[in-house]
XYZ file of C-alpha atoms in Angstrom:
329
model
C -25.886 -3.581 -15.114
C -27.171 -3.239 -11.994
C -27.583 -7.220 -11.308
C -23.424 -7.078 -12.803
C -22.533 -5.902 -9.595
C -22.071 -7.470 -6.112
C -22.172 -5.774 -3.124
C -20.507 -6.585 0.243
C -20.917 -4.845 3.764
C -18.357 -5.700 6.301
C -20.965 -5.678 9.456
C -20.916 -5.112 13.778
C -23.286 -4.329 15.813
C -25.366 -2.678 12.787
C -28.223 -0.717 13.638
C -32.352 -1.038 12.955
C -31.084 1.073 9.559
C -29.312 -0.633 7.916
C -32.752 -3.109 7.005
C -34.641 -0.775 5.074
C -31.029 0.256 3.343
C -30.543 -3.126 1.674
C -33.700 -4.525 1.110
C -33.678 -1.299 -1.650
C -30.127 -2.474 -2.775
C -32.196 -5.789 -2.967
C -35.265 -3.701 -5.678
C -32.268 -2.976 -7.563
C -31.281 -6.198 -8.422
C -28.522 -6.108 -6.318
C -26.287 -9.140 -5.726
C -25.203 -8.231 -2.004
C -23.297 -10.188 0.649
C -23.179 -9.501 4.156
C -20.339 -10.672 6.568
C -21.543 -10.255 10.018
C -18.452 -9.767 12.121
C -18.748 -11.005 15.511
C -21.916 -9.191 16.342
C -23.213 -9.211 19.807
C -26.298 -11.561 20.290
C -29.114 -8.107 20.638
C -28.360 -7.439 17.050
C -28.959 -11.157 15.020
C -32.640 -9.809 14.834
C -31.219 -7.480 12.660
C -30.070 -10.238 10.075
C -32.684 -12.725 10.905
C -34.824 -10.174 8.964
C -31.849 -9.857 5.975
C -31.612 -13.831 4.586
C -34.127 -13.431 2.187
C -32.694 -9.571 0.683
C -28.970 -11.324 0.714
C -26.221 -13.723 1.252
C -24.814 -13.205 4.946
C -21.670 -14.897 6.666
C -21.612 -14.908 10.333
C -18.846 -15.062 12.049
C -19.055 -15.504 16.531
C -16.014 -14.076 16.808
C -15.054 -10.732 15.772
C -11.981 -11.488 13.492
C -11.732 -7.012 12.513
C -12.899 -5.780 9.641
C -10.398 -6.406 6.858
C -10.721 -9.957 7.512
C -14.385 -9.774 7.157
C -13.975 -7.623 4.018
C -11.576 -10.735 2.079
C -13.919 -13.458 3.561
C -16.282 -11.824 1.645
C -14.512 -11.254 -1.367
C -13.385 -14.854 -0.577
C -17.498 -15.456 -1.255
C -17.031 -14.025 -4.530
C -14.430 -15.643 -5.783
C -15.899 -18.809 -5.215
C -20.079 -17.771 -5.862
C -20.400 -14.733 -8.126
C -16.940 -14.271 -11.066
C -19.606 -14.309 -14.025
C -20.260 -10.538 -12.036
C -19.106 -7.104 -13.269
C -17.521 -5.615 -10.529
C -17.735 -5.540 -7.037
C -18.640 -2.954 -4.518
C -17.283 -3.027 -0.534
C -19.851 -0.456 1.180
C -18.669 0.007 4.415
C -20.996 2.743 4.756
C -24.552 3.979 3.120
C -24.791 5.224 -0.048
C -27.300 6.994 -2.021
C -28.538 4.352 -3.764
C -29.790 6.652 -6.498
C -26.344 7.938 -7.079
C -25.290 4.143 -7.744
C -25.590 3.814 -11.173
C -23.960 6.688 -11.783
C -21.033 4.329 -10.695
C -21.603 1.876 -13.526
C -19.666 3.512 -16.366
C -16.572 3.303 -13.354
C -17.130 -0.418 -13.524
C -17.414 -0.388 -17.548
C -14.336 0.900 -17.966
C -12.817 -1.129 -15.186
C -11.247 0.935 -13.321
C -10.927 1.299 -8.681
C -12.507 4.193 -6.946
C -12.719 5.524 -4.099
C -15.707 7.409 -2.169
C -15.343 8.994 0.746
C -15.051 12.579 2.660
C -12.107 14.816 3.164
C -10.319 12.998 5.804
C -7.757 14.189 8.181
C -4.849 17.040 5.863
C -1.931 15.359 7.761
C -2.157 11.699 6.871
C -3.114 12.960 3.041
C 0.191 14.721 3.268
C 2.311 11.860 5.210
C 0.477 9.587 2.318
C 2.309 12.491 -0.395
C 5.098 12.696 0.798
C 5.613 8.537 1.199
C 3.981 7.810 -1.831
C 4.282 10.655 -4.810
C 0.399 11.050 -4.820
C -1.857 12.981 -2.797
C -6.009 12.103 -2.504
C -8.303 14.180 -0.478
C -8.402 10.788 2.417
C -6.226 7.837 2.649
C -9.097 6.017 4.910
C -12.255 5.605 1.848
C -14.903 3.272 3.833
C -16.312 2.705 -0.122
C -14.198 0.536 -2.875
C -15.083 -0.209 -5.673
C -13.050 -2.310 -8.560
C -14.292 -4.390 -11.395
C -13.373 -8.101 -11.407
C -10.270 -8.223 -13.176
C -8.966 -6.698 -9.839
C -10.489 -9.260 -7.109
C -7.581 -12.068 -7.090
C -5.167 -8.333 -5.758
C -7.448 -7.152 -3.744
C -7.351 -10.899 -2.182
C -3.555 -10.266 -1.428
C -3.879 -7.168 0.145
C -2.866 -7.232 4.386
C -6.256 -6.676 6.164
C -4.630 -4.260 8.852
C -6.108 -1.400 7.413
C -7.448 -2.527 4.821
C -9.044 0.110 2.460
C -5.468 2.328 3.781
C -3.692 -0.334 2.039
C -5.597 -1.269 -1.054
C -4.376 2.278 -1.985
C -1.607 2.133 -1.016
C -1.127 -1.300 -3.575
C -2.407 0.468 -6.245
C 0.059 3.698 -5.954
C 3.257 0.888 -6.065
C 1.589 -0.348 -9.046
C 0.173 2.297 -10.813
C -2.678 1.481 -11.291
C -4.724 4.549 -11.603
C -8.075 5.156 -9.738
C -10.390 7.348 -9.258
C -11.046 9.192 -6.391
C -14.640 10.544 -5.088
C -15.720 13.101 -2.959
C -18.821 13.437 -1.017
C -20.479 16.017 1.015
C -20.958 13.357 4.370
C -20.363 10.067 6.402
C -23.345 8.664 6.399
C -24.210 5.583 8.005
C -20.865 3.624 9.000
C -21.904 -0.295 9.077
C -18.335 -1.709 10.277
C -15.786 -0.071 13.029
C -13.801 2.022 12.036
C -10.196 2.405 11.742
C -7.890 3.697 14.511
C -5.549 6.390 13.504
C -2.988 5.271 14.969
C -3.150 1.833 12.889
C -3.251 3.800 9.968
C -0.334 5.840 10.394
C 1.338 2.947 10.584
C 0.254 1.233 7.948
C 0.998 4.066 5.729
C 4.556 4.774 7.360
C 5.136 0.641 7.325
C 6.175 1.340 3.757
C 9.376 3.862 4.717
C 9.917 1.479 7.558
C 10.845 -1.476 5.363
C 12.804 0.541 3.140
C 14.551 1.741 5.829
C 15.299 -1.514 7.561
C 17.002 -2.592 4.161
C 18.953 0.635 4.000
C 20.254 -0.195 6.932
C 20.892 -3.518 6.977
C 22.616 -2.996 3.616
C 24.481 0.579 4.847
C 26.287 -1.335 7.895
C 27.482 -4.174 6.039
C 28.651 -2.137 3.070
C 30.207 0.487 6.525
C 31.808 -2.204 7.913
C 33.090 -3.891 5.031
C 34.952 -0.423 3.832
C 36.502 0.186 7.087
C 38.040 -2.819 6.679
C 39.153 -2.879 3.077
C 40.021 0.975 4.246
C 42.954 -0.254 6.091
C 44.001 -3.841 4.669
C 44.373 -2.099 0.930
C 47.291 0.114 2.718
C 48.730 -2.586 2.661
C 49.196 -2.671 -0.592
C 47.866 0.905 -2.494
C 49.407 3.890 -1.788
C 47.290 5.924 -3.738
C 44.564 7.237 -1.482
C 41.899 7.904 -4.086
C 42.267 4.125 -5.948
C 42.350 2.860 -2.211
C 39.314 4.644 -1.165
C 37.068 4.063 -4.615
C 37.865 0.835 -4.688
C 37.439 -0.404 -1.049
C 33.205 1.768 -2.169
C 32.816 -0.332 -4.730
C 33.524 -4.313 -2.778
C 31.496 -3.087 0.516
C 29.311 -1.238 -2.336
C 28.835 -4.499 -4.996
C 28.066 -7.634 -1.367
C 25.429 -4.932 0.762
C 23.752 -4.097 -2.698
C 22.877 -8.041 -3.257
C 21.501 -7.786 -0.205
C 19.619 -4.599 -0.744
C 18.267 -5.689 -4.092
C 16.641 -8.820 -3.167
C 15.019 -7.292 -0.199
C 13.668 -4.305 -1.620
C 12.375 -5.723 -4.380
C 11.015 -8.618 -2.144
C 9.867 -7.088 0.554
C 9.633 -3.027 0.054
C 8.730 -2.624 -3.751
C 6.891 -5.657 -4.143
C 8.096 -7.356 -7.732
C 6.727 -4.427 -9.445
C 8.323 -5.213 -12.532
C 10.718 -7.828 -14.825
C 14.240 -9.546 -13.075
C 15.829 -8.267 -16.296
C 14.654 -4.416 -16.130
C 14.576 -3.316 -12.353
C 18.285 -5.134 -12.184
C 19.467 -3.079 -14.516
C 18.192 0.541 -12.934
C 19.806 -0.882 -10.106
C 23.168 -1.459 -10.687
C 23.135 2.407 -12.280
C 21.056 3.312 -9.415
C 24.158 1.476 -7.630
C 27.173 2.421 -9.811
C 25.766 6.026 -9.715
C 25.881 6.253 -5.582
C 28.930 4.543 -5.691
C 30.398 7.324 -7.566
C 28.882 9.996 -5.565
C 30.016 8.256 -1.972
C 33.652 8.282 -2.949
C 33.454 11.506 -4.228
C 31.779 12.497 -0.899
C 35.202 10.668 1.077
C 37.022 11.181 -0.272
C 37.049 15.603 -0.722
C 35.623 15.262 2.552
C 38.597 13.583 4.159
C 42.014 15.185 2.232
C 39.966 18.189 2.622
C 40.368 17.491 6.899
C 36.069 18.214 7.673
C 36.030 14.636 8.777
C 38.356 11.810 8.656
C 36.917 8.643 5.859
C 35.326 6.529 8.402
C 33.137 9.646 9.519
C 32.641 10.462 5.946
C 31.596 7.221 4.899
C 28.106 7.148 6.808
C 27.332 10.738 6.400
C 27.463 9.898 2.850
C 25.601 7.324 2.528
C 22.866 9.681 5.173
C 22.814 12.512 2.742
C 22.485 9.986 -0.149
C 19.568 7.514 1.015
C 16.571 10.024 0.369
C 17.887 10.120 -3.149
C 18.044 6.629 -3.409
C 14.634 6.474 -2.074
C 12.449 8.629 -4.702
C 14.716 6.967 -7.406
C 14.067 4.025 -6.496
C 9.751 4.521 -6.024
C 9.970 6.339 -9.415
C 12.390 4.819 -11.889
C 13.908 1.792 -10.871
C 11.107 -0.087 -9.783
C 8.623 1.816 -11.664
C 6.376 -0.143 -14.870
C 7.343 2.653 -16.933
C-alpha cells in the first residue's frame, strides 16, 4: 500500500534532519514530492542530498506555503494519478505510524492530523460553520486521489484552514486525528491573523451580500410605502405589498450572490431555488408583521421598523441557508 501513496512536502529553509527522514520514507517505498519554496542559498546542499530519494520542485523565490502545496498537487496530477492517495506533510510524522493511515486511504477518507490548537479559533470556527475541531490549522492532511481536483480549487491563503472550510461546506465527512506533540516543521506556520481572516471570510461574504440586499430592500420599501399611499388606504396591505415587491427584487441579488460566492453552488439550482424561495416568503412575512405591529403600536416608525426587523432576522436567515437551503441533504 505504501507505494500507492504520494507524500507531498512543502519545504522552506529546512533543517538537516529532513534528509534522514526522507531517506527513511524512501525505504518504506513511498513516492515523495518535495517543493522547495524559495529556500535560502545556504540550504541548497540539503536539497542536493535528496535528489536520489525524491522528486524536487524548485522555486527561486518563496510564493507561500499554499502556493507550494498547489504546485505540488498539480505535479502529482500530471505524473502520479495512478496512486491511491496523497499525504501532505508540513511536519514529520512517525513513519512507524503511517501504515495505520492506509485504512483511511482505502476508505477514501479525508483526514487531518494535528495537535490541539488555539481553543478560541476552534470556538469561532464552530460558531460560524457549526462543526467543531480541536485544531483548524492542521499541518498534515491526507486524502484519496478522487479529491485531488477539489483540493486544487482551494484558495492558497492559509490553505489548510481553507481545506477544512471547503470540506465542511461540501458536507464531506473528515477524520480528525489528534496527536500529543508538535514535530519538526518543514515550512513556516500560518499567521494567526490570517487564520482568523480566513475563518471569518465566509461570514464576511454573507454579511456583504446581506447588506447589499438589505439596502436594496429597504430603499425600495421606503419608496413604495410612500408611493402606495396615493392608491391604498389599508396600512397592512400597503406595508405587505411594499415589503413583498422590495423583497422579490432584493432576493434575486441575494440568491445569486450567495449561491455563487458564499455557498459556492453546493447543490442543484432547482432545489436551492425552491428552498430559498420558501425562506424568503417566511422572512418576508415575519418582516411584514414586525413592521406592522411595531408601527401600529407606536413603538417606532414603519421606516425604522423595517431595517430593525431585517437586522434581527439576519442570523435566522444565515443559519437556515447554511443548514438547509444550500445543504446537500
